Short mmCIF file of N, CA and C and ligand atoms in Angstrom, two decimals:
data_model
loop_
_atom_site.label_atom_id
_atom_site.label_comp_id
_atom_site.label_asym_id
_atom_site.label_seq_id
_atom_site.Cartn_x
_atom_site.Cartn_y
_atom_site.Cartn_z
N UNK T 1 -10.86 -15.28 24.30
CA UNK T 1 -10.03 -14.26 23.64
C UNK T 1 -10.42 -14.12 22.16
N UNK T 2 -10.80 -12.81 21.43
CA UNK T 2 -11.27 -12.30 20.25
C UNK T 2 -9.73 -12.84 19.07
N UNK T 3 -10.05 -14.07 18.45
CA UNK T 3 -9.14 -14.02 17.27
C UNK T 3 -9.14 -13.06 16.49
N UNK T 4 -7.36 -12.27 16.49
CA UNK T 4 -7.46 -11.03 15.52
C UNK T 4 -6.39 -11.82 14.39
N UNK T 5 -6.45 -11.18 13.52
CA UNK T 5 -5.93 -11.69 12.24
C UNK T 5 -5.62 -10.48 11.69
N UNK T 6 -3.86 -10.77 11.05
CA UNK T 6 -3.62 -9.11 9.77
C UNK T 6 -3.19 -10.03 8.85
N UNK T 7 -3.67 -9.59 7.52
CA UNK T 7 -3.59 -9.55 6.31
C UNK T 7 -2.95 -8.49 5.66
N UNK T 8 -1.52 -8.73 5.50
CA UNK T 8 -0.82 -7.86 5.52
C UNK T 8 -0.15 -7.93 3.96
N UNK T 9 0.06 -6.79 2.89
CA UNK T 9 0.82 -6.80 1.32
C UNK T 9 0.69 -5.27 0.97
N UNK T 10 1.17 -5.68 -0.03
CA UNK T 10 1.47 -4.08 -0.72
C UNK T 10 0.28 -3.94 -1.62
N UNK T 11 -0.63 -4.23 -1.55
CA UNK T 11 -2.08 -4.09 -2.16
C UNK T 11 -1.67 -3.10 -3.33
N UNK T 12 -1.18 -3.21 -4.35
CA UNK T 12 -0.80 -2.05 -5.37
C UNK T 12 -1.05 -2.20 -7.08
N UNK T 13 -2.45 -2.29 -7.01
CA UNK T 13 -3.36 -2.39 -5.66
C UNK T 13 -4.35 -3.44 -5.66
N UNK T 14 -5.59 -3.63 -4.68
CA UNK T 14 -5.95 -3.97 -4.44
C UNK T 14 -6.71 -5.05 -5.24
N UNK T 15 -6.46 -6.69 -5.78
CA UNK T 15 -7.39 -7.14 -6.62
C UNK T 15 -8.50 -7.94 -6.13
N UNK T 16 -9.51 -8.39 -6.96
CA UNK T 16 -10.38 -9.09 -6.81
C UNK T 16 -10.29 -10.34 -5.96
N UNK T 17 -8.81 -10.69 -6.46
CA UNK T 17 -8.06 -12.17 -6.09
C UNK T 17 -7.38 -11.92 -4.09
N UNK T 18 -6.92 -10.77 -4.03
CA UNK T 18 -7.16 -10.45 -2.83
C UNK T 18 -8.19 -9.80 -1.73
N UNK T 19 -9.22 -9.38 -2.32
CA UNK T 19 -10.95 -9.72 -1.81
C UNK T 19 -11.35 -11.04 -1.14
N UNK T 20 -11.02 -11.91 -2.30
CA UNK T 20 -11.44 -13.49 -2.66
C UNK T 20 -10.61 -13.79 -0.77
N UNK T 21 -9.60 -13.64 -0.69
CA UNK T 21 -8.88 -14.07 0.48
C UNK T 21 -9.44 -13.11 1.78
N UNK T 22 -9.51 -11.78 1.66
CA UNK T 22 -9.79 -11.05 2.71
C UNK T 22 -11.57 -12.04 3.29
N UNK T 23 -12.28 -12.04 2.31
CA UNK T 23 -13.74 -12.92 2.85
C UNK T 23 -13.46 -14.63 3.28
N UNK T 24 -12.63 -14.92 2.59
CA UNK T 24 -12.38 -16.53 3.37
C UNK T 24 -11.51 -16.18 4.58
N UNK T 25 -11.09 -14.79 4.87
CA UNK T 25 -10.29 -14.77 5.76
C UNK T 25 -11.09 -14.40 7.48
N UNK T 26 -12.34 -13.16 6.57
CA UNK T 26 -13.09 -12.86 7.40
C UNK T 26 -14.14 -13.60 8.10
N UNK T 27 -13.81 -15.03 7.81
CA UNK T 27 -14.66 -16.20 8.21
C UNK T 27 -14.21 -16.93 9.26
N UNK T 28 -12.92 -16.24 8.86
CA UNK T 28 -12.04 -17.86 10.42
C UNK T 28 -12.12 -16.77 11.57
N UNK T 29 -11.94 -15.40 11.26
CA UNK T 29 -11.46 -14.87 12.52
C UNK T 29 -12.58 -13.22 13.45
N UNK T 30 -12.54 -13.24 14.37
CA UNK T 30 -13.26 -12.27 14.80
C UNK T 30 -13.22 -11.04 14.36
N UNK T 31 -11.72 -10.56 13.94
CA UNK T 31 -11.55 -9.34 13.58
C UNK T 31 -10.63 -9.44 12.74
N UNK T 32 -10.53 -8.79 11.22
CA UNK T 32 -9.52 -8.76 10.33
C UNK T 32 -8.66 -6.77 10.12
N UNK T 33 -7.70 -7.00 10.39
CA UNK T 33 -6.84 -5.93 9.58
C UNK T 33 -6.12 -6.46 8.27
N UNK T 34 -6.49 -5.36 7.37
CA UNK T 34 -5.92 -5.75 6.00
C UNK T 34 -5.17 -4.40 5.87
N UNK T 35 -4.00 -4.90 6.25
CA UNK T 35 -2.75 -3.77 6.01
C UNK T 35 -1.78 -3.86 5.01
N UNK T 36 -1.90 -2.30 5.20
CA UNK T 36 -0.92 -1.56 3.75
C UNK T 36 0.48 -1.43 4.24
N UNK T 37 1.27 -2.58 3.18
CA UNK T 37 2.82 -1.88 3.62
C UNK T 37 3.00 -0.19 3.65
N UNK T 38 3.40 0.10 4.13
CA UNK T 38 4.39 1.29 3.77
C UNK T 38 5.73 1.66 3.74
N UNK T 39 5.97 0.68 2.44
CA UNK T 39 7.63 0.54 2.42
C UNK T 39 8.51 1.33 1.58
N UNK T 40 9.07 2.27 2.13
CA UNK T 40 9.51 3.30 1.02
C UNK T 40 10.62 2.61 0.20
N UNK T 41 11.07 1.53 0.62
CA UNK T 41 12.53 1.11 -0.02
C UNK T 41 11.89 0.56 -1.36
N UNK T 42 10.91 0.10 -1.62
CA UNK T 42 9.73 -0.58 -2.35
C UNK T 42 9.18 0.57 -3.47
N UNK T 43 9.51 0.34 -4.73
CA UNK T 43 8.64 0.98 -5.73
C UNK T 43 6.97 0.98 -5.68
N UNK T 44 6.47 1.83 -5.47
CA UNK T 44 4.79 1.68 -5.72
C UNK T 44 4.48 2.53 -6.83
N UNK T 45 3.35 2.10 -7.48
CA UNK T 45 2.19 2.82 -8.52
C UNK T 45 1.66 3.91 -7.66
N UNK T 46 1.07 3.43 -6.01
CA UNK T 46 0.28 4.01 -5.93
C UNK T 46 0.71 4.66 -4.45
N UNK T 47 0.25 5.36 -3.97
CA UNK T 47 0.34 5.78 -2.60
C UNK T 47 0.32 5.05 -1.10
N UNK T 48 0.51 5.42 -0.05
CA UNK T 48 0.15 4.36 0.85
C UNK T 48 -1.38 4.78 0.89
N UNK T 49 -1.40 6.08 0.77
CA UNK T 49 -2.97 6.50 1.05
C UNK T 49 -4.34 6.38 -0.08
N UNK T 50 -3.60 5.95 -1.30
CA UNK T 50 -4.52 5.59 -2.38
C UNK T 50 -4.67 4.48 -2.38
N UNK T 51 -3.59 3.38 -1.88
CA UNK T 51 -3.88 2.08 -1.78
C UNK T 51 -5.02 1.76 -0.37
N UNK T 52 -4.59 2.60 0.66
CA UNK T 52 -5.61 2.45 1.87
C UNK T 52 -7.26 2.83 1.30
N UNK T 53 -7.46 3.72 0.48
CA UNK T 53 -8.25 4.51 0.19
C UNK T 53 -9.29 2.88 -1.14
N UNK T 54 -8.32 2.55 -1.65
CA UNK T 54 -8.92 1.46 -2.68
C UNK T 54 -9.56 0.37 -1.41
N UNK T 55 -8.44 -0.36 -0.59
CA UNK T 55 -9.00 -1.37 0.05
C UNK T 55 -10.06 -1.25 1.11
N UNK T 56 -10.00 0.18 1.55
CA UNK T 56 -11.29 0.67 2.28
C UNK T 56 -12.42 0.65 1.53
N UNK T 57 -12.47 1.30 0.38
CA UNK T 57 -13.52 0.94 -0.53
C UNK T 57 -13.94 -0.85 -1.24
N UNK T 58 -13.23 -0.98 -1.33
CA UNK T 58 -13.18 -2.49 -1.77
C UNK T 58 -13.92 -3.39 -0.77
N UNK T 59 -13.21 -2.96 0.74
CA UNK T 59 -14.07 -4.20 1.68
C UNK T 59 -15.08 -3.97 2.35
N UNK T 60 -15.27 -2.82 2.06
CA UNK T 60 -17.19 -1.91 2.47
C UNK T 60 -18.26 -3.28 2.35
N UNK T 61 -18.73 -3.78 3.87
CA UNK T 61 -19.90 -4.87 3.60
C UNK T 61 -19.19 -5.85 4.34
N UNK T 62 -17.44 -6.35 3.70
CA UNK T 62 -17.24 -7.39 4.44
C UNK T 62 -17.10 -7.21 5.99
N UNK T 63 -17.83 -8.11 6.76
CA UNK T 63 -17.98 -7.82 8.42
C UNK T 63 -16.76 -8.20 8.92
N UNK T 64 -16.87 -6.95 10.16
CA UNK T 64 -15.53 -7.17 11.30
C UNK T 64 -14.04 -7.07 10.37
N UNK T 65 -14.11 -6.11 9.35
CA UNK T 65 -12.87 -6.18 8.37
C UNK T 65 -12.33 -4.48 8.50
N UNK T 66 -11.34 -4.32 8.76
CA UNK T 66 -10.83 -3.10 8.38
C UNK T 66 -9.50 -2.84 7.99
N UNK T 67 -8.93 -1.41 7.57
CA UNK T 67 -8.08 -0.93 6.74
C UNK T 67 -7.00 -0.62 7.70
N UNK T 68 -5.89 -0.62 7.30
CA UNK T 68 -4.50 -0.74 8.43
C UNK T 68 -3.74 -0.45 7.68
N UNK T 69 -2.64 0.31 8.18
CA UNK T 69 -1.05 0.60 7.82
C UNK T 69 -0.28 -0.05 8.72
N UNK T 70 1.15 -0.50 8.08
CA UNK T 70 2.26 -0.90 9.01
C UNK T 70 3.20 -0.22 8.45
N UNK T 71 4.74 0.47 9.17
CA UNK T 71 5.80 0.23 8.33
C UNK T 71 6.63 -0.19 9.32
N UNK T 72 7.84 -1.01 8.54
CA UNK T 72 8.49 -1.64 9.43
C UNK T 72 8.10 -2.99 9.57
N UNK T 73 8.74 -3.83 10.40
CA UNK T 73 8.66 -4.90 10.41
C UNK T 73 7.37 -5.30 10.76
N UNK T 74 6.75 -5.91 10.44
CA UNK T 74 5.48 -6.99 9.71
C UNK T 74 5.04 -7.33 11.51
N UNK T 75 5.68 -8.18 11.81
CA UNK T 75 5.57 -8.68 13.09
C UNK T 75 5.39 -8.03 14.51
N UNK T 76 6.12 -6.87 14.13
CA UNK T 76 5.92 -5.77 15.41
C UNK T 76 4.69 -5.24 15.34
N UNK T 77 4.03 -4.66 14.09
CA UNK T 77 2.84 -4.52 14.07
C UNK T 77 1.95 -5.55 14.12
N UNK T 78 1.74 -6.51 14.08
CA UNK T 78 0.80 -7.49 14.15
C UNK T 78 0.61 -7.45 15.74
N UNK T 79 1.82 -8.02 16.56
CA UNK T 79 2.09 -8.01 17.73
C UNK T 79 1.51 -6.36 18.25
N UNK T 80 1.56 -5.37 18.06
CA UNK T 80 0.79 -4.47 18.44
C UNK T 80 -0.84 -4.31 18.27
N UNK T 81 -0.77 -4.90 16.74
CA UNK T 81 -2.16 -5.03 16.78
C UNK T 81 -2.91 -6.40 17.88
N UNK T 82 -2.57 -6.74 18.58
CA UNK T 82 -3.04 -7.77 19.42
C UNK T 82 -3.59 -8.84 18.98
N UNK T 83 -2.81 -8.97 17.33
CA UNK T 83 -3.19 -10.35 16.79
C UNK T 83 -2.46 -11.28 16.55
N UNK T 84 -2.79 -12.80 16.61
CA UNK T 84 -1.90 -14.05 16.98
C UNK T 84 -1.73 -14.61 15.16
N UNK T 85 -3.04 -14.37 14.42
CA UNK T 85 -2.83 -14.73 13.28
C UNK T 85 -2.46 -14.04 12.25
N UNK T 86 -1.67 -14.30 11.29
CA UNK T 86 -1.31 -13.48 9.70
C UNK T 86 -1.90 -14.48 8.49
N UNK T 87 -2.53 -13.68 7.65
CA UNK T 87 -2.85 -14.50 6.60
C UNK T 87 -2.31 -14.28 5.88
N UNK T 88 -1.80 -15.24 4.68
CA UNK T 88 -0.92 -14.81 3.21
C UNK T 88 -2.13 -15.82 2.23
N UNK T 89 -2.12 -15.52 0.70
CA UNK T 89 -3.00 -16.03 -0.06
C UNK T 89 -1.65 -16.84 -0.48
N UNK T 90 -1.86 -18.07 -1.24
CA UNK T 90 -0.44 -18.86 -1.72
C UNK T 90 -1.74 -19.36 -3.36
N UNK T 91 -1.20 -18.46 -3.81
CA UNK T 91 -2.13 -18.77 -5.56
C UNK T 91 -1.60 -19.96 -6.20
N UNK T 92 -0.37 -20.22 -6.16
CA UNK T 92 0.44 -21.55 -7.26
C UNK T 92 1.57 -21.77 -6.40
N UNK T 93 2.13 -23.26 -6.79
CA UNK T 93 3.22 -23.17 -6.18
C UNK T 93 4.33 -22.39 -6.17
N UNK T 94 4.60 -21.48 -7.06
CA UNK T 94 5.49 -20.72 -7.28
C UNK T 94 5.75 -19.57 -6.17
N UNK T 95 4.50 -19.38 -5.74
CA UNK T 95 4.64 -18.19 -4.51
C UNK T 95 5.07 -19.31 -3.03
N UNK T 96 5.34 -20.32 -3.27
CA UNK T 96 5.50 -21.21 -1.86
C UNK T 96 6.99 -20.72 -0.98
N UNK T 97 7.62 -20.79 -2.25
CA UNK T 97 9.56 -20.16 -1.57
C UNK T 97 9.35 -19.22 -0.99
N UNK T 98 9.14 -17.99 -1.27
CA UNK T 98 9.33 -16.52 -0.84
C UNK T 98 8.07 -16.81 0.43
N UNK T 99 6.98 -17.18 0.24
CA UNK T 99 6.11 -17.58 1.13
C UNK T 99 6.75 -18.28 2.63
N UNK T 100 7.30 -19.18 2.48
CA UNK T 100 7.64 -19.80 3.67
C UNK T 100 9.12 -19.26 3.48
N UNK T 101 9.85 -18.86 3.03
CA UNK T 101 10.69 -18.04 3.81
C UNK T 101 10.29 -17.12 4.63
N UNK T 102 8.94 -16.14 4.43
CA UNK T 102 8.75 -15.10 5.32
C UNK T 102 8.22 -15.64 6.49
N UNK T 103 7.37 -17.24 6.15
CA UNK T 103 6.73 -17.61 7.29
C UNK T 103 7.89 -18.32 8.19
N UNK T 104 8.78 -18.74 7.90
CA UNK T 104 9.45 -19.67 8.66
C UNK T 104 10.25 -18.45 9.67
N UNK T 105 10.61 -17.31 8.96
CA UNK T 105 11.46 -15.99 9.48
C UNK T 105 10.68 -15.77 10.42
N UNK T 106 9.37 -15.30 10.06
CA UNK T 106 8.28 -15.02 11.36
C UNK T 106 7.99 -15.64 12.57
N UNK T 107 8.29 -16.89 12.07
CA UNK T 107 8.07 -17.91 13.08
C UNK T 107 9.27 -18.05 13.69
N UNK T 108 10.42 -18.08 13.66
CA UNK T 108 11.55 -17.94 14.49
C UNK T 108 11.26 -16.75 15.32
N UNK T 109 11.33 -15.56 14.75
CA UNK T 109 11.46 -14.71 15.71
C UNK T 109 9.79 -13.91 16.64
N UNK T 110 8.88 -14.34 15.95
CA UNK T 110 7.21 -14.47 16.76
C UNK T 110 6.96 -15.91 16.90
N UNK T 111 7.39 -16.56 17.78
CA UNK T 111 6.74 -18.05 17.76
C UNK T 111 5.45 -17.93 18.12
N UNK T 112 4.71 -17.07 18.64
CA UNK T 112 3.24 -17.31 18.97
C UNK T 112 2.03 -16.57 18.22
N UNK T 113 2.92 -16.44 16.56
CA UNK T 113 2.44 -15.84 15.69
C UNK T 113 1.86 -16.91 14.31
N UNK T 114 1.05 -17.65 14.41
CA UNK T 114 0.64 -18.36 13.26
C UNK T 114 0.39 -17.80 12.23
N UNK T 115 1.02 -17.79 10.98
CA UNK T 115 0.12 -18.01 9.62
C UNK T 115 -0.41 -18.90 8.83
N UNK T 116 -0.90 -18.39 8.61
CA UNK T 116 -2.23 -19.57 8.04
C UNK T 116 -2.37 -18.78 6.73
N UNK T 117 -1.81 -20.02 5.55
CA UNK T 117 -2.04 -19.75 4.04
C UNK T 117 -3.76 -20.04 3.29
N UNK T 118 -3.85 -18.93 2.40
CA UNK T 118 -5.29 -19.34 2.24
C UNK T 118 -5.32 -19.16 0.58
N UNK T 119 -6.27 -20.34 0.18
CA UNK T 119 -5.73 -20.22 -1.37
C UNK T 119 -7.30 -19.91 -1.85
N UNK T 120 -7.16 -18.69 -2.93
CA UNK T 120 -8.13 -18.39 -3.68
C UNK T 120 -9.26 -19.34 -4.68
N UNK T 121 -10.45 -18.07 -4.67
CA UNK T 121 -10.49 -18.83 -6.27
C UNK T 121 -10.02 -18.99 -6.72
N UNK T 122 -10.26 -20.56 -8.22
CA UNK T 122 -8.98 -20.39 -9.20
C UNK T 122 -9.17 -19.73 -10.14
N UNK T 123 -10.35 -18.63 -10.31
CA UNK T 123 -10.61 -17.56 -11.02
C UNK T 123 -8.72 -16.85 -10.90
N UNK T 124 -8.64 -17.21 -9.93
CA UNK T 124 -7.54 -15.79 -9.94
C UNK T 124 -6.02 -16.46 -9.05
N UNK T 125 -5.96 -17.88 -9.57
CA UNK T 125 -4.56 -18.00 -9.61
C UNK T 125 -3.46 -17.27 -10.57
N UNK T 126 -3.74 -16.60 -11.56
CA UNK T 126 -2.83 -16.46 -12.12
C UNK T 126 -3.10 -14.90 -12.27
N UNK T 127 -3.12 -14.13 -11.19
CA UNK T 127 -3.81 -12.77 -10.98
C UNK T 127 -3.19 -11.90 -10.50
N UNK T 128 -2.40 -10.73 -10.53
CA UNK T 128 -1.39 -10.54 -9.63
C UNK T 128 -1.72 -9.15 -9.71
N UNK T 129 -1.24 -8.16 -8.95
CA UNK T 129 -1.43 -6.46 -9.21
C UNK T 129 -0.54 -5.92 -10.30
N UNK T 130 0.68 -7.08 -10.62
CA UNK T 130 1.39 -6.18 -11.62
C UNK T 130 0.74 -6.46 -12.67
N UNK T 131 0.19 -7.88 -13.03
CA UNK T 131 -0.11 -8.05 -14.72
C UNK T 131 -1.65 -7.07 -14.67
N UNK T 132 -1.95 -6.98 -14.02
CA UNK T 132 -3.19 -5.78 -14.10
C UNK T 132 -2.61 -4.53 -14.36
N UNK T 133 -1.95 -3.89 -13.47
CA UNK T 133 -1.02 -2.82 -14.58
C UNK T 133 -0.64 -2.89 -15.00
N UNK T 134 -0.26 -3.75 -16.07
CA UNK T 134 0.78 -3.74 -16.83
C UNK T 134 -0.34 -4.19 -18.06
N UNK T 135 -1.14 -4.84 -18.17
CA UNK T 135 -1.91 -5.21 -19.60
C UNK T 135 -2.91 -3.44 -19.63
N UNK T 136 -3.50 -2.88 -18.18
CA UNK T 136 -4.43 -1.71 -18.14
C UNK T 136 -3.47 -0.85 -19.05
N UNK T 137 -2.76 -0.84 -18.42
CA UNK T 137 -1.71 0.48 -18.96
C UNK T 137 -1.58 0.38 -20.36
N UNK T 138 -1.65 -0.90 -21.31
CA UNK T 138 -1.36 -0.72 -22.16
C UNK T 138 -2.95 -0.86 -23.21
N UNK T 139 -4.11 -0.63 -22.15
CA UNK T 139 -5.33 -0.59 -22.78
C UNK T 139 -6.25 -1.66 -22.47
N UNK T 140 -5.92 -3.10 -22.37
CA UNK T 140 -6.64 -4.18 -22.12
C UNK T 140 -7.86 -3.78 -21.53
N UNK T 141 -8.85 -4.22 -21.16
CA UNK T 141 -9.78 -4.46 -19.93
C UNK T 141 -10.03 -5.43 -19.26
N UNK T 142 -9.63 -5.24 -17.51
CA UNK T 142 -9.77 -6.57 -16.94
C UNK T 142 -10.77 -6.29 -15.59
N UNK T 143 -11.61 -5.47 -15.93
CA UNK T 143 -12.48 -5.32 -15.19
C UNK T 143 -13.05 -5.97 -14.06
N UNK T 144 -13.04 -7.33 -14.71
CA UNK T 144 -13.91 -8.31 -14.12
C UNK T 144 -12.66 -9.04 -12.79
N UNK T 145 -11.44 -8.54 -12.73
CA UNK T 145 -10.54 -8.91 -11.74
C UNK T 145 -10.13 -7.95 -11.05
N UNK T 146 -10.99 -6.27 -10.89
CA UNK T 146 -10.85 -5.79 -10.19
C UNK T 146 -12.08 -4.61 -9.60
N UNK T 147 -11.64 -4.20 -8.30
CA UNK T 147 -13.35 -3.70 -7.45
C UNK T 147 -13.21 -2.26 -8.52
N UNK T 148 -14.66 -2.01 -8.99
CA UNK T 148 -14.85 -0.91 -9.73
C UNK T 148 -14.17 0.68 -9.20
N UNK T 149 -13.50 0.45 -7.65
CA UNK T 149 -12.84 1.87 -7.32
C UNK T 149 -11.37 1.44 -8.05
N UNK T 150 -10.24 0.60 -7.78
CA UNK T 150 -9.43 -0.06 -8.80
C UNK T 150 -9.29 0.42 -9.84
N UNK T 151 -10.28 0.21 -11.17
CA UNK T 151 -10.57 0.18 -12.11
C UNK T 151 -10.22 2.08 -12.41
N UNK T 152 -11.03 2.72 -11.47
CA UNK T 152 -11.58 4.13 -11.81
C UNK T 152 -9.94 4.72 -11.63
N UNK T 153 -9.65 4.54 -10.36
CA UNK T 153 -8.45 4.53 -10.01
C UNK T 153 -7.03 4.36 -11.24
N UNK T 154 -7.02 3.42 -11.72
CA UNK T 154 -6.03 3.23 -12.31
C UNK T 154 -6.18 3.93 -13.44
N UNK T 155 -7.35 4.14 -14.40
CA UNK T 155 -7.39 5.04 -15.53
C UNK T 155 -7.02 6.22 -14.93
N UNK T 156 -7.35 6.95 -14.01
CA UNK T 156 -7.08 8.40 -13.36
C UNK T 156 -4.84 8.40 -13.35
N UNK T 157 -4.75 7.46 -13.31
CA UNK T 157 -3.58 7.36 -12.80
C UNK T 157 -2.46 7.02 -14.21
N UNK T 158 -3.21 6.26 -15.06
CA UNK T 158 -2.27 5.96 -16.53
C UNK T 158 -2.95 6.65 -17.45
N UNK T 159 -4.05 7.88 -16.83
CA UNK T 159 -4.59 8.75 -17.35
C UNK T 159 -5.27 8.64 -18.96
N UNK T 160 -5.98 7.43 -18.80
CA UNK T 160 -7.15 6.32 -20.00
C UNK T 160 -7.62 7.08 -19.91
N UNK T 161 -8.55 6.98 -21.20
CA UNK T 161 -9.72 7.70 -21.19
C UNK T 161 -10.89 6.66 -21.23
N UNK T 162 -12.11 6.63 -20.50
CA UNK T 162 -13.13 5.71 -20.47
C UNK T 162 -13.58 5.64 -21.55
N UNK T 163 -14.22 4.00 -21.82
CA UNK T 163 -14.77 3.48 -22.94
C UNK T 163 -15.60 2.70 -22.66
O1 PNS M 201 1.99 -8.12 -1.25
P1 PNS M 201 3.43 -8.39 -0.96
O2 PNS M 201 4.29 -7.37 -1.66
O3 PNS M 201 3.82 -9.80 -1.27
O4 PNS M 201 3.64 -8.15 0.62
C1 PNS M 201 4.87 -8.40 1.22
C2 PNS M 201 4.92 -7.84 2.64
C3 PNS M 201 4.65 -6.34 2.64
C4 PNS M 201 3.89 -8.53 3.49
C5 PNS M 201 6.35 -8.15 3.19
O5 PNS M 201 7.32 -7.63 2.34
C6 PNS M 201 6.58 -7.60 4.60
O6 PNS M 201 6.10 -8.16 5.55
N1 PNS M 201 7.31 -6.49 4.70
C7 PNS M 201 7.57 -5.83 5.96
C8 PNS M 201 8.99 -6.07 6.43
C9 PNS M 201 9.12 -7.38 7.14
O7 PNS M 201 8.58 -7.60 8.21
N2 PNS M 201 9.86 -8.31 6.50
C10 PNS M 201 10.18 -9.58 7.06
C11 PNS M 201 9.15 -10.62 6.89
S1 PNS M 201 9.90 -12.11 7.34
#
């Protein structure tokens, strides 16, 4: 049986630091979906379709990897997608609570749903999609922590002008 695996967040959007996980991810398993919430209750920057549109571009090369939407519960789609595994990245301990609350939830109600935590470079423990918008927006450059569509992306969007 083909191990499928979803990699499932609100990519908003997409960083370097979650690349870093999609390729250690695309190593354990036959086939990866890296899905886009689509949670309207949820504030986004970006679209569901600009965020799909970044991580499609972003994982161009990595093998057996592709781009996915869910909305709704996490688990029903996985379970549709005919996959047994979920990956979450766990950067510091700080993401461990909210982390195994979702995993322990999952696991009550999908018991034959493993996740399996996968921890980054430590380039990019302390890396998140908001402090990237939030230093871009106010001019910084952090180039080097995100895929050059990202980058293009977000000036178009806090409407920078290139430098
Ligand atoms: O990147 P994020 O924002 O940490 O991703 C969180 C996400 C989208 C994976 C999580 O909020 C989620 O699974 N939402 C779907 C609703 C759901 O299934 N919630 C219960 C999980 S126990």
């Amino acid at each position: 049986m083909p191990r499928i695996a979803v990699y499932p967040g609100s990519f908003d959007p997409i960083t370097n630091g979650h690349l870093d996980i999609v390729r250690r991810a695309s190593r354990l398993c036959d086939h990866l979906y890296v899905a886009v919430a689509d949670n309207s209750v949820k504030h986004h920057t970006f679209s569901v379709g600009e965020r799909m549109a970044m991580v499609r571009a972003a994982i161009r090369g990595i093998p057996h990897c592709e781009v996915d939407t869910f909305h709704g519960l996490l688990g029903e789609h996985v379970k549709s997608m005919k996959a047994t595994i979920l990956i979450r990245g766990l950067r510091a301990v700080s993401d461990m609570d909210y982390e195994f609350q979702m995993a322990s939830m999952n696991r009550r109600i999908y018991p034959d749903l493993e996740t399996v935590f996968l921890m980054p470079d430590e380039r990019y423990t302390y890396l998140s999609s908001s402090i990237v918008k939030d230093v871009t927006r106010m001019g910084a450059h952090v180039e080097e922590y995100l895929p050059p569509i990202v980058v293009r992306m977000l000036r178009r969007k806090f409407k920078l002008r290139k430098v």
